PDB file of C-alpha atoms in Angstrom:
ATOM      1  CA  UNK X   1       7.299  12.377  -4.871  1.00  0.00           C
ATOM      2  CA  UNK X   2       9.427   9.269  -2.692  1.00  0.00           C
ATOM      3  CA  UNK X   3       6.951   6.887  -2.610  1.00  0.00           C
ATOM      4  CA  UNK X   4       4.380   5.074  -4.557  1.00  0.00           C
ATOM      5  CA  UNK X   5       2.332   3.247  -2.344  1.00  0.00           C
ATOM      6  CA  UNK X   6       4.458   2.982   0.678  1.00  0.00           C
ATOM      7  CA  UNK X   7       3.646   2.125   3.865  1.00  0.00           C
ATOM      8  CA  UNK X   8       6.510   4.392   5.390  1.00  0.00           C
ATOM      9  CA  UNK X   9       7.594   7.669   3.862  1.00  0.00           C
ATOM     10  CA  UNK X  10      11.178   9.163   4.340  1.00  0.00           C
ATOM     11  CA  UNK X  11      10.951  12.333   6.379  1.00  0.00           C
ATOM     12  CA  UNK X  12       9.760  15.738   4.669  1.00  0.00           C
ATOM     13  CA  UNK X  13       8.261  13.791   1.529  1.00  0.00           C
ATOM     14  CA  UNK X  14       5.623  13.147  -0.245  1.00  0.00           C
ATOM     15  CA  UNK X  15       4.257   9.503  -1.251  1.00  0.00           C
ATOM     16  CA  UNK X  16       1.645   8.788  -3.732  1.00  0.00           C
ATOM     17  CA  UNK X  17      -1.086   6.633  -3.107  1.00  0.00           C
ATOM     18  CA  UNK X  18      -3.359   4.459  -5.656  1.00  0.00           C
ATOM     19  CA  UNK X  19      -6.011   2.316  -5.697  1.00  0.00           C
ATOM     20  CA  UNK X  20      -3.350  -0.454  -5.171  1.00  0.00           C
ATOM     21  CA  UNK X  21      -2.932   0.214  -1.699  1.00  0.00           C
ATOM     22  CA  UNK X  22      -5.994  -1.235  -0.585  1.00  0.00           C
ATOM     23  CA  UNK X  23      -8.282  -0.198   2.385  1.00  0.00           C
ATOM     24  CA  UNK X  24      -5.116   0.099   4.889  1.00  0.00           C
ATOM     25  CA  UNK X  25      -4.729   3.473   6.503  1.00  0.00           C
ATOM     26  CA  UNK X  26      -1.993   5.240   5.559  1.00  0.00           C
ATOM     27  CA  UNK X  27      -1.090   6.927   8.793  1.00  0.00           C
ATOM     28  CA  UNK X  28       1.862   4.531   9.294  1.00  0.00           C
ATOM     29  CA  UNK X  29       2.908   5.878   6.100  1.00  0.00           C
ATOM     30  CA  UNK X  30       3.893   9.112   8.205  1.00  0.00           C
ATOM     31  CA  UNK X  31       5.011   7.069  11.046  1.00  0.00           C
ATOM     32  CA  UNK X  32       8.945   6.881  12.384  1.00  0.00           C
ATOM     33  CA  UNK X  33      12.320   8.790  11.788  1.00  0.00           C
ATOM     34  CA  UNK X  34      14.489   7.777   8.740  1.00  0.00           C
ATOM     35  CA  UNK X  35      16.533   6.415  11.449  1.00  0.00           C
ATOM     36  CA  UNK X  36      14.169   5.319  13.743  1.00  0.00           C
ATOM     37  CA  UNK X  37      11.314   3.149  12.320  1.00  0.00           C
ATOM     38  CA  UNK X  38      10.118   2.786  16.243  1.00  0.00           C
ATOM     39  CA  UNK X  39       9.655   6.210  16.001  1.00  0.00           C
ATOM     40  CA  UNK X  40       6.366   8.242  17.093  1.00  0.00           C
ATOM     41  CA  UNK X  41       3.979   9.610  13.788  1.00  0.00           C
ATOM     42  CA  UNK X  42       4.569  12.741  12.553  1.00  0.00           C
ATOM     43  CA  UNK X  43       2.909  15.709  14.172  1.00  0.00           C
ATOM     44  CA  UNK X  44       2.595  17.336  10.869  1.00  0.00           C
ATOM     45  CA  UNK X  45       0.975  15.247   7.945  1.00  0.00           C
ATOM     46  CA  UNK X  46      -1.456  16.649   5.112  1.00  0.00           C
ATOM     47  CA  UNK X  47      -3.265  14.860   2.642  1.00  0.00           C
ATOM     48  CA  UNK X  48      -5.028  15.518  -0.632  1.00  0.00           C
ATOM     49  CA  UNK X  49      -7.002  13.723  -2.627  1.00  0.00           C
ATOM     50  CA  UNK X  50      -6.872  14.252  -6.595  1.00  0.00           C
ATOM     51  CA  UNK X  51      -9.619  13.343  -9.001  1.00  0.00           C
ATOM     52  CA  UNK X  52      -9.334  13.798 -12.768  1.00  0.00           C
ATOM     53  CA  UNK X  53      -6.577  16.345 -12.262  1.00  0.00           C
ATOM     54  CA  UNK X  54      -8.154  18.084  -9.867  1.00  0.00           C
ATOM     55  CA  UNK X  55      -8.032  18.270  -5.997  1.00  0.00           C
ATOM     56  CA  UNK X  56     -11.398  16.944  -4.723  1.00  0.00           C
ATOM     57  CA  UNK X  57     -10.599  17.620  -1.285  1.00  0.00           C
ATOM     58  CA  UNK X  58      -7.839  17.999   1.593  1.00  0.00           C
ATOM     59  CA  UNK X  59      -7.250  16.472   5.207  1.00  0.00           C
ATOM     60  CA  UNK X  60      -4.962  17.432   7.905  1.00  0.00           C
ATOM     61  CA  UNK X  61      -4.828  13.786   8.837  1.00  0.00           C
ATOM     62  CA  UNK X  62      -4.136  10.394   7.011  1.00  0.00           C
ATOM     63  CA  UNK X  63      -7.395   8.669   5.505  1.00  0.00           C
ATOM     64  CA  UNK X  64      -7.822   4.692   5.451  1.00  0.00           C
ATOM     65  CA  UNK X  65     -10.394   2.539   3.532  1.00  0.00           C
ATOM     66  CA  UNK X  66     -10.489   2.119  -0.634  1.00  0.00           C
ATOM     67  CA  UNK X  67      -8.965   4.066  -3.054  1.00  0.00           C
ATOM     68  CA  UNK X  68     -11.555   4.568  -6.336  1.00  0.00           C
ATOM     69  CA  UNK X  69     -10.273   3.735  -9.426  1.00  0.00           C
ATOM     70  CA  UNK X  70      -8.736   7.067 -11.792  1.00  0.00           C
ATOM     71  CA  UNK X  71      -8.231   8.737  -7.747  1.00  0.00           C
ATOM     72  CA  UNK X  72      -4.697   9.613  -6.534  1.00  0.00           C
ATOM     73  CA  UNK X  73      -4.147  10.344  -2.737  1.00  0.00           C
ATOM     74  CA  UNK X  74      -1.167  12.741  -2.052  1.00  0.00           C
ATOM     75  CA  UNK X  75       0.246  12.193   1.299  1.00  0.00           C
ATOM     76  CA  UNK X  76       3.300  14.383   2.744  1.00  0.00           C
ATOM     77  CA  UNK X  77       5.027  14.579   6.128  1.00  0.00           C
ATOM     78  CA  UNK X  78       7.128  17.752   7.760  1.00  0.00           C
ATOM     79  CA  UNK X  79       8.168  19.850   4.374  1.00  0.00           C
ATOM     80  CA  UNK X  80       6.075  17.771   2.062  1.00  0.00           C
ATOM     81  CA  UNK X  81       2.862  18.374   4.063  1.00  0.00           C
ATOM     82  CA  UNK X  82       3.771  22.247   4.521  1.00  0.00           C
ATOM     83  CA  UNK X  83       3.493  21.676   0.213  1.00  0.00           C
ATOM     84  CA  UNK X  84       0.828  20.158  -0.137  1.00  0.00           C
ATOM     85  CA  UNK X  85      -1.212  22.501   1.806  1.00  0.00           C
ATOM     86  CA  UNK X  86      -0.836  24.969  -0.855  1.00  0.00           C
ATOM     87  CA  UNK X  87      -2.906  22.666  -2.883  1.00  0.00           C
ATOM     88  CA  UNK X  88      -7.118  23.769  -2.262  1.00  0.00           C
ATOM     89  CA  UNK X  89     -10.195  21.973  -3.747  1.00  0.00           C
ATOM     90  CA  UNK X  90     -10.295  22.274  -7.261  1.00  0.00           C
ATOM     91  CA  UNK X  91      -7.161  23.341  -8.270  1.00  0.00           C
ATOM     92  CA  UNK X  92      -5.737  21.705 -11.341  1.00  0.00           C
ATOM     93  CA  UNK X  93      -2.297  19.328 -10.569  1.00  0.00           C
ATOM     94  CA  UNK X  94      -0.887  16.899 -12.748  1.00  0.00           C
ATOM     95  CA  UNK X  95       0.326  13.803 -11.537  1.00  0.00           C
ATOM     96  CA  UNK X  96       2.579  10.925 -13.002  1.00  0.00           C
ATOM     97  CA  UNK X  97       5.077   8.278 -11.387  1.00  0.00           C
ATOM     98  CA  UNK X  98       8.059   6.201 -12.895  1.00  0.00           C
ATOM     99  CA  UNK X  99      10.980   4.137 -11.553  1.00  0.00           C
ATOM    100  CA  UNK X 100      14.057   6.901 -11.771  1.00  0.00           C
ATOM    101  CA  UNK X 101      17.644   4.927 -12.189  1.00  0.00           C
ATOM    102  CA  UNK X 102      20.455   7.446 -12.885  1.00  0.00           C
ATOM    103  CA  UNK X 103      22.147   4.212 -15.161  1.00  0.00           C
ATOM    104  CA  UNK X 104      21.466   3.777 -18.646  1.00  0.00           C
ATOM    105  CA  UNK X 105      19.179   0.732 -18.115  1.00  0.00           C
ATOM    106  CA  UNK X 106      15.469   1.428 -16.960  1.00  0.00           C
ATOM    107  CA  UNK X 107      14.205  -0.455 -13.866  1.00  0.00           C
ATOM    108  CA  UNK X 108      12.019  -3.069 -14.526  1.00  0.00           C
ATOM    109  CA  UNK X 109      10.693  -2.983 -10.895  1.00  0.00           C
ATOM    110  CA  UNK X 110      12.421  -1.449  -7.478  1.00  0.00           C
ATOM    111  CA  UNK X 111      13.091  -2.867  -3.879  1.00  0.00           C
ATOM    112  CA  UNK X 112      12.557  -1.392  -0.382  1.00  0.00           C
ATOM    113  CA  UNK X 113      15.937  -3.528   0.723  1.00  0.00           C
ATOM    114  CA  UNK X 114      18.559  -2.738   3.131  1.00  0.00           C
ATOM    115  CA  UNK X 115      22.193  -3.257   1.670  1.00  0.00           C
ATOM    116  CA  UNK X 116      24.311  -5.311   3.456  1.00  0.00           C
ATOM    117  CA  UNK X 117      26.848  -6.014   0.596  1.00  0.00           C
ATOM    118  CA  UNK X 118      28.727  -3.745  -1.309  1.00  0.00           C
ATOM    119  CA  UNK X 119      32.032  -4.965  -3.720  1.00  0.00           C
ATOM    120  CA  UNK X 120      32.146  -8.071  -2.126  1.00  0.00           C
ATOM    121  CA  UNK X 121      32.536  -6.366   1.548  1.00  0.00           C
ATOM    122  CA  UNK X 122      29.949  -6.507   4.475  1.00  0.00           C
ATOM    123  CA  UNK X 123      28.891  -2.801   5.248  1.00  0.00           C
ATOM    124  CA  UNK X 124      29.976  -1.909   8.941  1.00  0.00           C
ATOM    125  CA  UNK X 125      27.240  -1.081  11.483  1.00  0.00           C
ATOM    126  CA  UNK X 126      25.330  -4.215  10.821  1.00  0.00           C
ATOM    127  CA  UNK X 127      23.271  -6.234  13.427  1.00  0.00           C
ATOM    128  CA  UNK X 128      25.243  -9.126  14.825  1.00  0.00           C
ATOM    129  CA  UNK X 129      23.353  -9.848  17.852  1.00  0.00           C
ATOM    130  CA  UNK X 130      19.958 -10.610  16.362  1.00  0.00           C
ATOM    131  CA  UNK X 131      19.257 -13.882  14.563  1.00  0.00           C
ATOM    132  CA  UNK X 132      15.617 -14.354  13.040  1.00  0.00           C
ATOM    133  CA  UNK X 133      14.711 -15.965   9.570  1.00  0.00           C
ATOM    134  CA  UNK X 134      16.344 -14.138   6.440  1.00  0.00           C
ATOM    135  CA  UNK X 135      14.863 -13.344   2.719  1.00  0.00           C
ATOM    136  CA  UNK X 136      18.201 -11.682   1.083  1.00  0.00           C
ATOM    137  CA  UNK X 137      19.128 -10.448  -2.706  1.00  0.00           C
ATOM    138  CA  UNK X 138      22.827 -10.793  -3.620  1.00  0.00           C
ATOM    139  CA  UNK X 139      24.345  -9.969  -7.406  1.00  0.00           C
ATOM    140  CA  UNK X 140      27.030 -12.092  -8.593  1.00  0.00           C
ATOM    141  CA  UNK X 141      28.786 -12.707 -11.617  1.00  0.00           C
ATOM    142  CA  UNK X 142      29.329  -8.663 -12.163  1.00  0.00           C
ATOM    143  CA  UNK X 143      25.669  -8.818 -12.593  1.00  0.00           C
ATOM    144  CA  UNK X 144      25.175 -11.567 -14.819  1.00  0.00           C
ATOM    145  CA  UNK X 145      23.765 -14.026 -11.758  1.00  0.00           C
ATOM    146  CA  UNK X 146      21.321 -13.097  -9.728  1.00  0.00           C
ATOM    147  CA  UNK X 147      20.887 -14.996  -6.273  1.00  0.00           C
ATOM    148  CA  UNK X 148      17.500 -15.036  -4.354  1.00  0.00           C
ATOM    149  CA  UNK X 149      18.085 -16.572  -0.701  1.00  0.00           C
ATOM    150  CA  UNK X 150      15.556 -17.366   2.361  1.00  0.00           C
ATOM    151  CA  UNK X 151      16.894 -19.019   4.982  1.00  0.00           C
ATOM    152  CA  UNK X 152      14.998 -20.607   8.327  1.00  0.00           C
ATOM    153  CA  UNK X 153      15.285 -19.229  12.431  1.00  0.00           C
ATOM    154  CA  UNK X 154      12.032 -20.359  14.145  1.00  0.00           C
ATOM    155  CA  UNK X 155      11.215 -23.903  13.358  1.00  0.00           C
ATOM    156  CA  UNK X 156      12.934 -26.725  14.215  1.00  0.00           C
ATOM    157  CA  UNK X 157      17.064 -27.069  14.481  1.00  0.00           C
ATOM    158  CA  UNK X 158      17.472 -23.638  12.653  1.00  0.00           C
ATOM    159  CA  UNK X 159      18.350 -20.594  14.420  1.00  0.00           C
ATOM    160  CA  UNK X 160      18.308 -17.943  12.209  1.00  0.00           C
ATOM    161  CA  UNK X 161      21.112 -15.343  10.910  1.00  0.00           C
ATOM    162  CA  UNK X 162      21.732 -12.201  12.224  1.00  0.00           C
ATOM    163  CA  UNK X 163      22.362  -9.123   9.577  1.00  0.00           C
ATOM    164  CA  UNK X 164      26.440  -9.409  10.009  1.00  0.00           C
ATOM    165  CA  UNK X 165      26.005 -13.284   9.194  1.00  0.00           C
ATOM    166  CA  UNK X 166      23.294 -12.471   6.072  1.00  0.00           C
ATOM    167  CA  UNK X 167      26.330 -10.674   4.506  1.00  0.00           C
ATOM    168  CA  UNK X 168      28.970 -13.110   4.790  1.00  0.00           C
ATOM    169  CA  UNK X 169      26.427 -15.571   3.908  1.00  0.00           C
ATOM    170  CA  UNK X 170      26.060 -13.657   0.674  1.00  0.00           C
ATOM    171  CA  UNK X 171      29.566 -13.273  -0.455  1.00  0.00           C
ATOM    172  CA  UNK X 172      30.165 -17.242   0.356  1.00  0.00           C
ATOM    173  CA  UNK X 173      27.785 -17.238  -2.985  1.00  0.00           C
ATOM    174  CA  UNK X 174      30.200 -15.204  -4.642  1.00  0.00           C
ATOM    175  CA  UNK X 175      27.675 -12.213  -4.440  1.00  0.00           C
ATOM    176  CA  UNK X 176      29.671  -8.656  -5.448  1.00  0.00           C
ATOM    177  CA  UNK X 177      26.054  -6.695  -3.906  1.00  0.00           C
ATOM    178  CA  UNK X 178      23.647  -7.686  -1.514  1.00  0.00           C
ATOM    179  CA  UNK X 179      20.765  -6.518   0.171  1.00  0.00           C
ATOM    180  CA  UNK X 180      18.129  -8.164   2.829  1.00  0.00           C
ATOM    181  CA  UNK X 181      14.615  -7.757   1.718  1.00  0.00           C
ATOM    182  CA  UNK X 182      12.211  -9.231   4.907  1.00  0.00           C
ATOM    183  CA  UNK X 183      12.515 -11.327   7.145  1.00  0.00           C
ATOM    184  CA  UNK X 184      10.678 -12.891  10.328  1.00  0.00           C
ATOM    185  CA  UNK X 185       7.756 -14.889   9.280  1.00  0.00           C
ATOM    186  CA  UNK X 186       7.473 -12.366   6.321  1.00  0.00           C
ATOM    187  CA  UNK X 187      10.134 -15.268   4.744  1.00  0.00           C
ATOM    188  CA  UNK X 188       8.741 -17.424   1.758  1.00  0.00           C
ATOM    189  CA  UNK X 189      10.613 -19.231  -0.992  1.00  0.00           C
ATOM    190  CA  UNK X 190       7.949 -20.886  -3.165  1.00  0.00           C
ATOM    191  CA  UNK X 191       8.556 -23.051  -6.500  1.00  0.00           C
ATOM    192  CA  UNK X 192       6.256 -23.446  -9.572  1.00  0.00           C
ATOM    193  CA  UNK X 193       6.831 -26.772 -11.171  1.00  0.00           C
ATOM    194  CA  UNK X 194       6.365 -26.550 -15.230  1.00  0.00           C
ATOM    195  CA  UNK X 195       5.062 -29.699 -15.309  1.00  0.00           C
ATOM    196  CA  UNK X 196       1.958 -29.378 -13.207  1.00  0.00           C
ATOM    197  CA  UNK X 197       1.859 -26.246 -12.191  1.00  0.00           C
ATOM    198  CA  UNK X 198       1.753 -26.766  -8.644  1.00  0.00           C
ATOM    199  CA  UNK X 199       3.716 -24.100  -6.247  1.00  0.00           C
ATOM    200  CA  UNK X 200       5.798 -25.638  -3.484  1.00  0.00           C
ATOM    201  CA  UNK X 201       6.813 -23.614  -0.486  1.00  0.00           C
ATOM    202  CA  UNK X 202      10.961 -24.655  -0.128  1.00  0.00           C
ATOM    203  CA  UNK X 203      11.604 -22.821   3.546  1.00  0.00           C
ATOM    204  CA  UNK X 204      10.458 -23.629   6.907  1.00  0.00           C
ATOM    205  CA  UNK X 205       7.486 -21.185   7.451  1.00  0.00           C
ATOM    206  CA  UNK X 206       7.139 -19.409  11.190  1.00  0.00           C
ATOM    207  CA  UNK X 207       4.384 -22.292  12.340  1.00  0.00           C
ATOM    208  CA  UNK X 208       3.914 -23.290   9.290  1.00  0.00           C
ATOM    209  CA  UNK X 209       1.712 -20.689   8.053  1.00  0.00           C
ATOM    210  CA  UNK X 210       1.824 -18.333   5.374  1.00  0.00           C
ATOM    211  CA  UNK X 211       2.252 -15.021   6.516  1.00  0.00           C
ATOM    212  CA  UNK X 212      -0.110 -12.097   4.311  1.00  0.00           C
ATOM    213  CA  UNK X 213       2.474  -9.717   2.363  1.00  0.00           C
ATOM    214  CA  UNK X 214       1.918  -7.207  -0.231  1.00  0.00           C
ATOM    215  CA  UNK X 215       4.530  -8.117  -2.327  1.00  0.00           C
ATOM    216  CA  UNK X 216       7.519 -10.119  -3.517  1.00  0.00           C
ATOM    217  CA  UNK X 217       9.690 -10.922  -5.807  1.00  0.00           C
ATOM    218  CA  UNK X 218       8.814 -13.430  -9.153  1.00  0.00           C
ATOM    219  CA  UNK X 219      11.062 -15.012 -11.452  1.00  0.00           C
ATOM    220  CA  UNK X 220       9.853 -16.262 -14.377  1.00  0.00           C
ATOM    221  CA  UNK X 221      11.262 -18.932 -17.317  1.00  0.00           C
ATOM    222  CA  UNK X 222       9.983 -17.543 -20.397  1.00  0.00           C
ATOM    223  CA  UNK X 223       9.265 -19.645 -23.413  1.00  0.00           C
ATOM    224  CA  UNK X 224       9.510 -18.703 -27.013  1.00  0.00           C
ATOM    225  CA  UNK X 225       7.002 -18.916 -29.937  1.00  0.00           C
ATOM    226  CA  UNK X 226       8.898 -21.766 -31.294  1.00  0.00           C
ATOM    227  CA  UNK X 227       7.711 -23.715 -27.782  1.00  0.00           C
ATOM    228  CA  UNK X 228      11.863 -23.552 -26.726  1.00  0.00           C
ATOM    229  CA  UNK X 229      12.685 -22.294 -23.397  1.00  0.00           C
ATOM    230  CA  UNK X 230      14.180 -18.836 -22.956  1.00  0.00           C
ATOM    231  CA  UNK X 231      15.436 -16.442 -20.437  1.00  0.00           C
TER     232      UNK X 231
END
């Protein structure tokens, strides 16, 4: 398995799908090159759909709508579909998913990001022409900081950073790793306040409206039993 959930699977694999994802299909899922998200769909996709450890039933084509609870859809591309089609109704699988880090440290949670930053130098290659609203990731402090950044392109006087500028952007911070996240109108930066618990948005939003995303990143001040604050 290479994905969990994902709405775009690297080529040959084989992504896992829960009742998480929603009612989207998940033929983009098979959609695009690993080089080429522009790409056309896959020609070759299979899908199977797994039911208390069992395979209920197969499709040569990417389903859509919801997911039941205790169901697992199985969805592979290229090599991954040619496996999958060894898989008929009712034959027994078993099926699991983690975070895998080859470090010592578990994940707590994983990003689809694009690294821009690595030991304090801007990886070659990267867009300089382009300049559109940033959300970025950088690790400072040799990993003892941890730097969340959104910055504004389509409203008002702003005008954006392209990828070349995210980087240098990110080791101004003093970031030693960096990676962009989203960007566009996908770009929110929102603040709880303790006090009253209201969340403030702190970027310039593409026409002022929230844009509907899946996910994102939360950071949270934890407080101990004794009512102090902690980390």
């Amino acid at each position: 398995m290479r994905g969990l959930n994902q709405y775009a699977l690297p080529e040959g694999a084989i992504g896992l799908f829960t009742s998480q994802w929603g009612s989207a299909s998940r033929a983009r899922a098979v959609c695009g090159t690993d080089h080429n998200r522009a790409a056309p769909c896959t020609r070759e996709a299979f899908e199977v759909t797994i039911r208390h450890g069992r395979v209920l039933h197969t499709s040569t084509t990417p389903g859509s709508g919801p997911i039941p609870p205790g169901t697992l859809v199985a969805l592979g591309r290229e090599g991954g579909a040619r496996a999958l089609r060894a898989l008929t109704p009712g034959t027994t699988v078993e099926t699991g998913y983690r975070l895998a880090s080859t470090a010592r440290v578990p994940f707590a949670f994983a990003l689809g990001a694009y690294r821009v930053l690595k030991d304090r130098r801007t990886l070659p290659g990267l867009d300089a022409v382009t300049a559109e609203p940033r959300t970025a990731v950088g690790i400072a402090d040799r990993g003892q900081l941890l730097r969340v950044v959104a910055t504004d392109g389509r409203e008002s006087t702003a005008t954006g950073l392209t990828l070349a500028e995210l980087a240098r952007l990110l080791r101004s911070l003093g970031c030693d790793e960096g990676v962009y996240v989203d960007g566009g109108a996908s770009t929110t930066l929102a603040t709880r306040d303790p006090a009253t618990g209201r969340t403030t948005v702190r970027n310039t939003l593409d026409h002022g409206q929230q844009r509907r995303v899946p996910n994102g990143i939360a950071l949270y001040s934890l407080r101990k039993r004794d009512g102090s604050g902690g980390s």
